[in-house]
N, C-alpha and C. Protein backbone atom coordinates (compact mmCIF):
# COMPACT_ATOMS: atom_id res chain seq x y z
N MET A 1 108.28 111.28 104.73
CA MET A 1 108.76 110.01 105.17
C MET A 1 109.09 109.13 103.99
N GLY A 2 108.09 108.72 103.23
CA GLY A 2 108.37 107.85 102.10
C GLY A 2 108.92 108.62 100.93
N GLY A 3 109.65 107.93 100.08
CA GLY A 3 110.21 108.58 98.89
C GLY A 3 109.17 108.74 97.81
N SER A 4 109.34 109.73 96.99
CA SER A 4 108.42 109.95 95.89
C SER A 4 108.91 109.19 94.67
N GLY A 5 108.22 109.34 93.56
CA GLY A 5 108.57 108.63 92.34
C GLY A 5 109.95 109.00 91.83
N SER A 6 110.51 108.12 91.05
CA SER A 6 111.85 108.33 90.53
C SER A 6 111.84 109.35 89.41
N LYS A 7 112.76 110.29 89.46
CA LYS A 7 112.86 111.32 88.44
C LYS A 7 114.00 111.03 87.45
N ALA A 8 114.85 110.05 87.78
CA ALA A 8 116.01 109.76 86.95
C ALA A 8 115.62 109.00 85.69
N LYS A 9 116.30 109.31 84.59
CA LYS A 9 116.07 108.59 83.35
C LYS A 9 117.02 107.41 83.31
N GLY A 10 116.65 106.39 82.58
CA GLY A 10 117.54 105.23 82.48
C GLY A 10 116.79 103.97 82.85
N VAL A 11 117.29 103.24 83.84
CA VAL A 11 116.69 101.98 84.23
C VAL A 11 115.39 102.25 84.96
N TRP A 12 114.33 101.67 84.52
CA TRP A 12 112.98 101.84 85.03
C TRP A 12 112.54 100.49 85.50
N PRO A 13 112.64 100.18 86.78
CA PRO A 13 112.53 98.80 87.26
C PRO A 13 111.19 98.12 87.05
N PHE A 14 110.09 98.86 86.93
CA PHE A 14 108.79 98.21 86.85
C PHE A 14 108.12 98.36 85.50
N SER A 15 108.80 98.89 84.51
CA SER A 15 108.14 99.11 83.22
C SER A 15 108.20 97.85 82.37
N GLY A 16 107.19 97.65 81.56
CA GLY A 16 107.15 96.51 80.67
C GLY A 16 107.96 96.76 79.41
N SER A 17 108.15 98.00 79.05
CA SER A 17 108.96 98.35 77.89
C SER A 17 109.72 99.62 78.21
N GLY A 18 110.68 99.93 77.41
CA GLY A 18 111.47 101.14 77.63
C GLY A 18 112.89 100.78 78.00
N ALA A 19 113.59 101.74 78.57
CA ALA A 19 115.00 101.56 78.88
C ALA A 19 115.20 100.50 79.94
N GLY A 20 116.03 99.52 79.66
CA GLY A 20 116.38 98.50 80.63
C GLY A 20 115.36 97.39 80.80
N GLY A 21 114.25 97.41 80.08
CA GLY A 21 113.22 96.40 80.28
C GLY A 21 112.98 95.56 79.06
N GLU A 22 112.13 94.53 79.21
CA GLU A 22 111.74 93.69 78.09
C GLU A 22 110.46 94.23 77.49
N ALA A 23 110.16 93.86 76.28
CA ALA A 23 108.91 94.28 75.64
C ALA A 23 107.74 93.55 76.28
N ALA A 24 106.57 94.17 76.32
CA ALA A 24 105.38 93.55 76.91
C ALA A 24 104.92 92.38 76.04
N VAL A 25 104.39 91.35 76.70
CA VAL A 25 103.93 90.16 75.99
C VAL A 25 102.69 90.48 75.18
N ASP A 26 101.71 91.11 75.77
CA ASP A 26 100.46 91.47 75.12
C ASP A 26 100.25 92.97 75.29
N GLY A 27 99.31 93.53 74.55
CA GLY A 27 99.01 94.94 74.71
C GLY A 27 98.35 95.22 76.04
N ASN A 28 97.56 94.26 76.57
CA ASN A 28 96.85 94.45 77.82
C ASN A 28 97.65 94.01 79.03
N GLU A 29 98.67 93.21 78.84
CA GLU A 29 99.45 92.70 79.96
C GLU A 29 100.74 93.48 80.09
N GLN A 30 101.14 93.68 81.31
CA GLN A 30 102.44 94.30 81.57
C GLN A 30 103.28 93.31 82.35
N THR A 31 104.51 93.17 81.96
CA THR A 31 105.42 92.26 82.66
C THR A 31 106.43 93.08 83.42
N LEU A 32 106.91 92.49 84.48
CA LEU A 32 107.95 93.16 85.25
C LEU A 32 109.26 93.09 84.48
N ALA A 33 109.97 94.17 84.47
CA ALA A 33 111.23 94.22 83.73
C ALA A 33 112.30 93.44 84.47
N ARG A 34 113.25 92.94 83.73
CA ARG A 34 114.39 92.26 84.34
C ARG A 34 115.52 93.26 84.48
N LEU A 35 116.03 93.35 85.69
CA LEU A 35 117.13 94.25 85.96
C LEU A 35 118.44 93.47 85.97
N LYS A 36 119.37 93.90 85.21
CA LYS A 36 120.72 93.34 85.19
C LYS A 36 120.71 91.82 85.06
N GLY A 37 119.98 91.31 84.11
CA GLY A 37 120.04 89.88 83.81
C GLY A 37 119.05 89.04 84.57
N SER A 38 119.52 88.34 85.61
CA SER A 38 118.71 87.31 86.22
C SER A 38 117.83 87.79 87.37
N ARG A 39 118.09 88.98 87.93
CA ARG A 39 117.29 89.44 89.06
C ARG A 39 115.97 90.02 88.59
N ASN A 40 114.87 89.62 89.21
CA ASN A 40 113.56 90.17 88.89
C ASN A 40 113.26 91.35 89.81
N ALA A 41 112.62 92.36 89.30
CA ALA A 41 112.19 93.49 90.11
C ALA A 41 110.88 93.11 90.79
N THR A 42 110.68 93.58 92.00
CA THR A 42 109.46 93.28 92.72
C THR A 42 108.71 94.59 92.98
N PRO A 43 107.38 94.57 92.96
CA PRO A 43 106.62 95.80 93.22
C PRO A 43 106.54 96.15 94.70
N PHE A 44 107.09 95.31 95.57
CA PHE A 44 106.97 95.52 97.01
C PHE A 44 108.20 96.21 97.59
N VAL A 45 107.96 97.01 98.61
CA VAL A 45 109.03 97.68 99.35
C VAL A 45 109.04 97.08 100.75
N PHE A 46 110.20 96.56 101.18
CA PHE A 46 110.30 95.90 102.47
C PHE A 46 111.02 96.75 103.52
N THR A 47 111.79 97.74 103.09
CA THR A 47 112.50 98.62 104.02
C THR A 47 112.29 100.07 103.61
N ARG A 48 112.54 100.97 104.54
CA ARG A 48 112.48 102.40 104.26
C ARG A 48 113.58 103.09 105.06
N ARG A 49 113.95 104.28 104.63
CA ARG A 49 114.95 105.06 105.35
C ARG A 49 114.26 105.79 106.49
N SER A 50 114.80 105.65 107.68
CA SER A 50 114.19 106.26 108.86
C SER A 50 114.52 107.74 108.95
N SER A 51 113.62 108.50 109.54
CA SER A 51 113.86 109.93 109.75
C SER A 51 114.28 110.22 111.19
N LEU A 52 114.56 109.17 111.96
CA LEU A 52 114.97 109.32 113.35
C LEU A 52 116.49 109.36 113.48
N TYR A 53 116.97 109.97 114.58
CA TYR A 53 118.40 110.10 114.84
C TYR A 53 118.71 109.65 116.26
N TYR A 54 119.94 109.14 116.47
CA TYR A 54 120.47 108.84 117.80
C TYR A 54 121.35 109.99 118.23
N ASP A 55 121.26 110.38 119.51
CA ASP A 55 122.16 111.40 120.01
C ASP A 55 123.31 110.74 120.76
N GLU A 56 124.13 111.54 121.45
CA GLU A 56 125.31 111.01 122.15
C GLU A 56 124.94 110.05 123.27
N ASP A 57 123.77 110.24 123.87
CA ASP A 57 123.32 109.38 124.98
C ASP A 57 122.64 108.11 124.52
N GLY A 58 122.38 107.99 123.21
CA GLY A 58 121.70 106.82 122.68
C GLY A 58 120.20 106.98 122.59
N ASP A 59 119.70 108.18 122.85
CA ASP A 59 118.26 108.43 122.73
C ASP A 59 117.89 108.54 121.26
N LEU A 60 116.66 108.14 120.92
CA LEU A 60 116.18 108.12 119.54
C LEU A 60 115.03 109.10 119.40
N ALA A 61 115.14 110.06 118.45
CA ALA A 61 114.07 111.05 118.24
C ALA A 61 114.25 111.71 116.89
N HIS A 62 113.23 112.48 116.47
CA HIS A 62 113.30 113.24 115.23
C HIS A 62 114.18 114.48 115.39
N GLU A 63 114.04 115.17 116.53
CA GLU A 63 114.79 116.40 116.80
C GLU A 63 115.25 116.39 118.25
N PHE A 64 116.37 117.07 118.51
CA PHE A 64 116.89 117.20 119.87
C PHE A 64 117.08 118.67 120.18
N TYR A 65 116.74 119.06 121.43
CA TYR A 65 116.86 120.43 121.88
C TYR A 65 117.61 120.48 123.20
N GLU A 66 118.30 121.62 123.44
CA GLU A 66 119.02 121.85 124.67
C GLU A 66 118.52 123.16 125.26
N GLU A 67 118.27 123.16 126.55
CA GLU A 67 117.80 124.38 127.19
C GLU A 67 119.00 125.25 127.56
N THR A 68 118.98 126.50 127.13
CA THR A 68 120.06 127.45 127.43
C THR A 68 119.47 128.66 128.14
N MET A 69 120.29 129.29 128.97
CA MET A 69 119.87 130.50 129.69
C MET A 69 120.42 131.72 128.97
N VAL A 70 119.55 132.66 128.64
CA VAL A 70 119.93 133.87 127.94
C VAL A 70 119.66 135.06 128.88
N THR A 71 120.67 135.91 129.03
CA THR A 71 120.50 137.11 129.85
C THR A 71 120.29 138.30 128.93
N LYS A 72 119.17 138.97 129.11
CA LYS A 72 118.85 140.12 128.28
C LYS A 72 118.28 141.21 129.19
N ASN A 73 118.95 142.37 129.20
CA ASN A 73 118.54 143.50 130.04
C ASN A 73 118.47 143.12 131.52
N GLY A 74 119.40 142.28 131.97
CA GLY A 74 119.44 141.88 133.37
C GLY A 74 118.44 140.79 133.73
N ARG A 75 117.69 140.31 132.78
CA ARG A 75 116.71 139.24 133.04
C ARG A 75 117.22 137.94 132.46
N LYS A 76 117.06 136.89 133.21
CA LYS A 76 117.43 135.57 132.71
C LYS A 76 116.21 134.93 132.07
N LYS A 77 116.44 134.40 130.91
CA LYS A 77 115.34 133.78 130.17
C LYS A 77 115.85 132.46 129.62
N SER A 78 115.05 131.43 129.74
CA SER A 78 115.45 130.13 129.19
C SER A 78 114.97 130.02 127.75
N LYS A 79 115.81 129.40 126.93
CA LYS A 79 115.51 129.27 125.51
C LYS A 79 115.93 127.88 125.06
N LEU A 80 115.19 127.30 124.13
CA LEU A 80 115.55 125.99 123.59
C LEU A 80 116.39 126.17 122.33
N LYS A 81 117.52 125.49 122.30
CA LYS A 81 118.42 125.54 121.16
C LYS A 81 118.44 124.16 120.52
N ARG A 82 118.23 124.12 119.22
CA ARG A 82 118.19 122.84 118.51
C ARG A 82 119.61 122.29 118.33
N ILE A 83 119.79 121.02 118.63
CA ILE A 83 121.08 120.34 118.47
C ILE A 83 121.10 119.70 117.09
N GLN A 84 122.14 120.02 116.31
CA GLN A 84 122.27 119.44 114.97
C GLN A 84 123.60 118.71 114.78
N LYS A 85 124.48 118.76 115.77
CA LYS A 85 125.78 118.10 115.66
C LYS A 85 125.77 116.81 116.47
N ASN A 86 126.65 115.90 116.10
CA ASN A 86 126.83 114.61 116.79
C ASN A 86 125.57 113.76 116.80
N LEU A 87 124.77 113.83 115.74
CA LEU A 87 123.59 112.99 115.60
C LEU A 87 123.87 111.91 114.56
N ILE A 88 123.44 110.70 114.84
CA ILE A 88 123.66 109.56 113.94
C ILE A 88 122.31 109.11 113.40
N PRO A 89 122.13 109.07 112.06
CA PRO A 89 120.84 108.60 111.52
C PRO A 89 120.60 107.13 111.85
N GLN A 90 119.34 106.78 112.04
CA GLN A 90 118.99 105.40 112.38
C GLN A 90 119.24 104.47 111.21
N GLY A 91 119.08 104.93 109.98
CA GLY A 91 119.35 104.11 108.80
C GLY A 91 118.10 103.45 108.26
N LEU A 92 118.25 102.24 107.70
CA LEU A 92 117.13 101.52 107.12
C LEU A 92 116.34 100.80 108.20
N VAL A 93 115.01 100.85 108.06
CA VAL A 93 114.11 100.20 109.00
C VAL A 93 113.26 99.21 108.22
N LYS A 94 113.14 98.00 108.75
CA LYS A 94 112.31 96.99 108.10
C LYS A 94 110.84 97.30 108.38
N LEU A 95 110.01 97.28 107.34
CA LEU A 95 108.58 97.55 107.49
C LEU A 95 107.87 96.31 108.04
N ASP A 96 106.84 96.52 108.86
CA ASP A 96 106.05 95.41 109.39
C ASP A 96 105.30 94.70 108.27
N HIS A 97 104.73 95.48 107.36
CA HIS A 97 103.99 94.94 106.22
C HIS A 97 104.57 95.55 104.96
N PRO A 98 104.85 94.74 103.94
CA PRO A 98 105.39 95.32 102.69
C PRO A 98 104.40 96.29 102.05
N CYS A 99 104.93 97.32 101.40
CA CYS A 99 104.12 98.32 100.70
C CYS A 99 104.36 98.19 99.21
N ILE A 100 103.44 98.72 98.42
CA ILE A 100 103.60 98.76 96.96
C ILE A 100 104.52 99.94 96.63
N HIS A 101 105.48 99.73 95.74
CA HIS A 101 106.42 100.78 95.33
C HIS A 101 105.66 101.89 94.60
N ALA A 102 106.09 103.13 94.80
CA ALA A 102 105.41 104.29 94.20
C ALA A 102 105.51 104.30 92.68
N ASP A 103 106.54 103.67 92.11
CA ASP A 103 106.73 103.66 90.66
C ASP A 103 106.08 102.47 89.97
N PHE A 104 105.30 101.67 90.69
CA PHE A 104 104.67 100.49 90.11
C PHE A 104 103.50 100.94 89.22
N PRO A 105 103.56 100.68 87.88
CA PRO A 105 102.60 101.28 86.96
C PRO A 105 101.32 100.49 86.73
N VAL A 106 101.15 99.31 87.29
CA VAL A 106 100.00 98.46 86.99
C VAL A 106 98.81 98.85 87.88
N ILE A 107 97.63 98.89 87.30
CA ILE A 107 96.41 99.16 88.05
C ILE A 107 96.05 97.89 88.82
N LEU A 108 95.97 98.01 90.15
CA LEU A 108 95.70 96.84 90.97
C LEU A 108 94.21 96.55 91.12
N CYS A 109 93.39 97.58 91.10
CA CYS A 109 91.96 97.40 91.30
C CYS A 109 91.20 98.49 90.55
N GLU A 110 90.18 98.11 89.82
CA GLU A 110 89.31 99.08 89.16
C GLU A 110 87.97 99.07 89.83
N VAL A 111 87.36 100.25 89.96
CA VAL A 111 86.05 100.34 90.62
C VAL A 111 84.99 100.45 89.58
């Protein structure tokens, strides 16, 4: 469901130093990097990509199946066939509660 950490090199939105970021103020403090000038990166995720699909009837589900009749040796047998065509992804879904981004490098709590 959720995405894993970023594997791409280049802009690293939450790093205090490195490509695309500013240098850290102190050795113990980490600052959020500035992306493309004036926009600040946030450690929170407010939306996610849904894994649900709409079918032709407007129904929403992860998978859709159609019952088909198969004749084998003179016997009729029903079989479920998975539908993979004419499905529309639901797209981005707003989360009820914001989550922390997987690439956020700061320790939030020590035990």
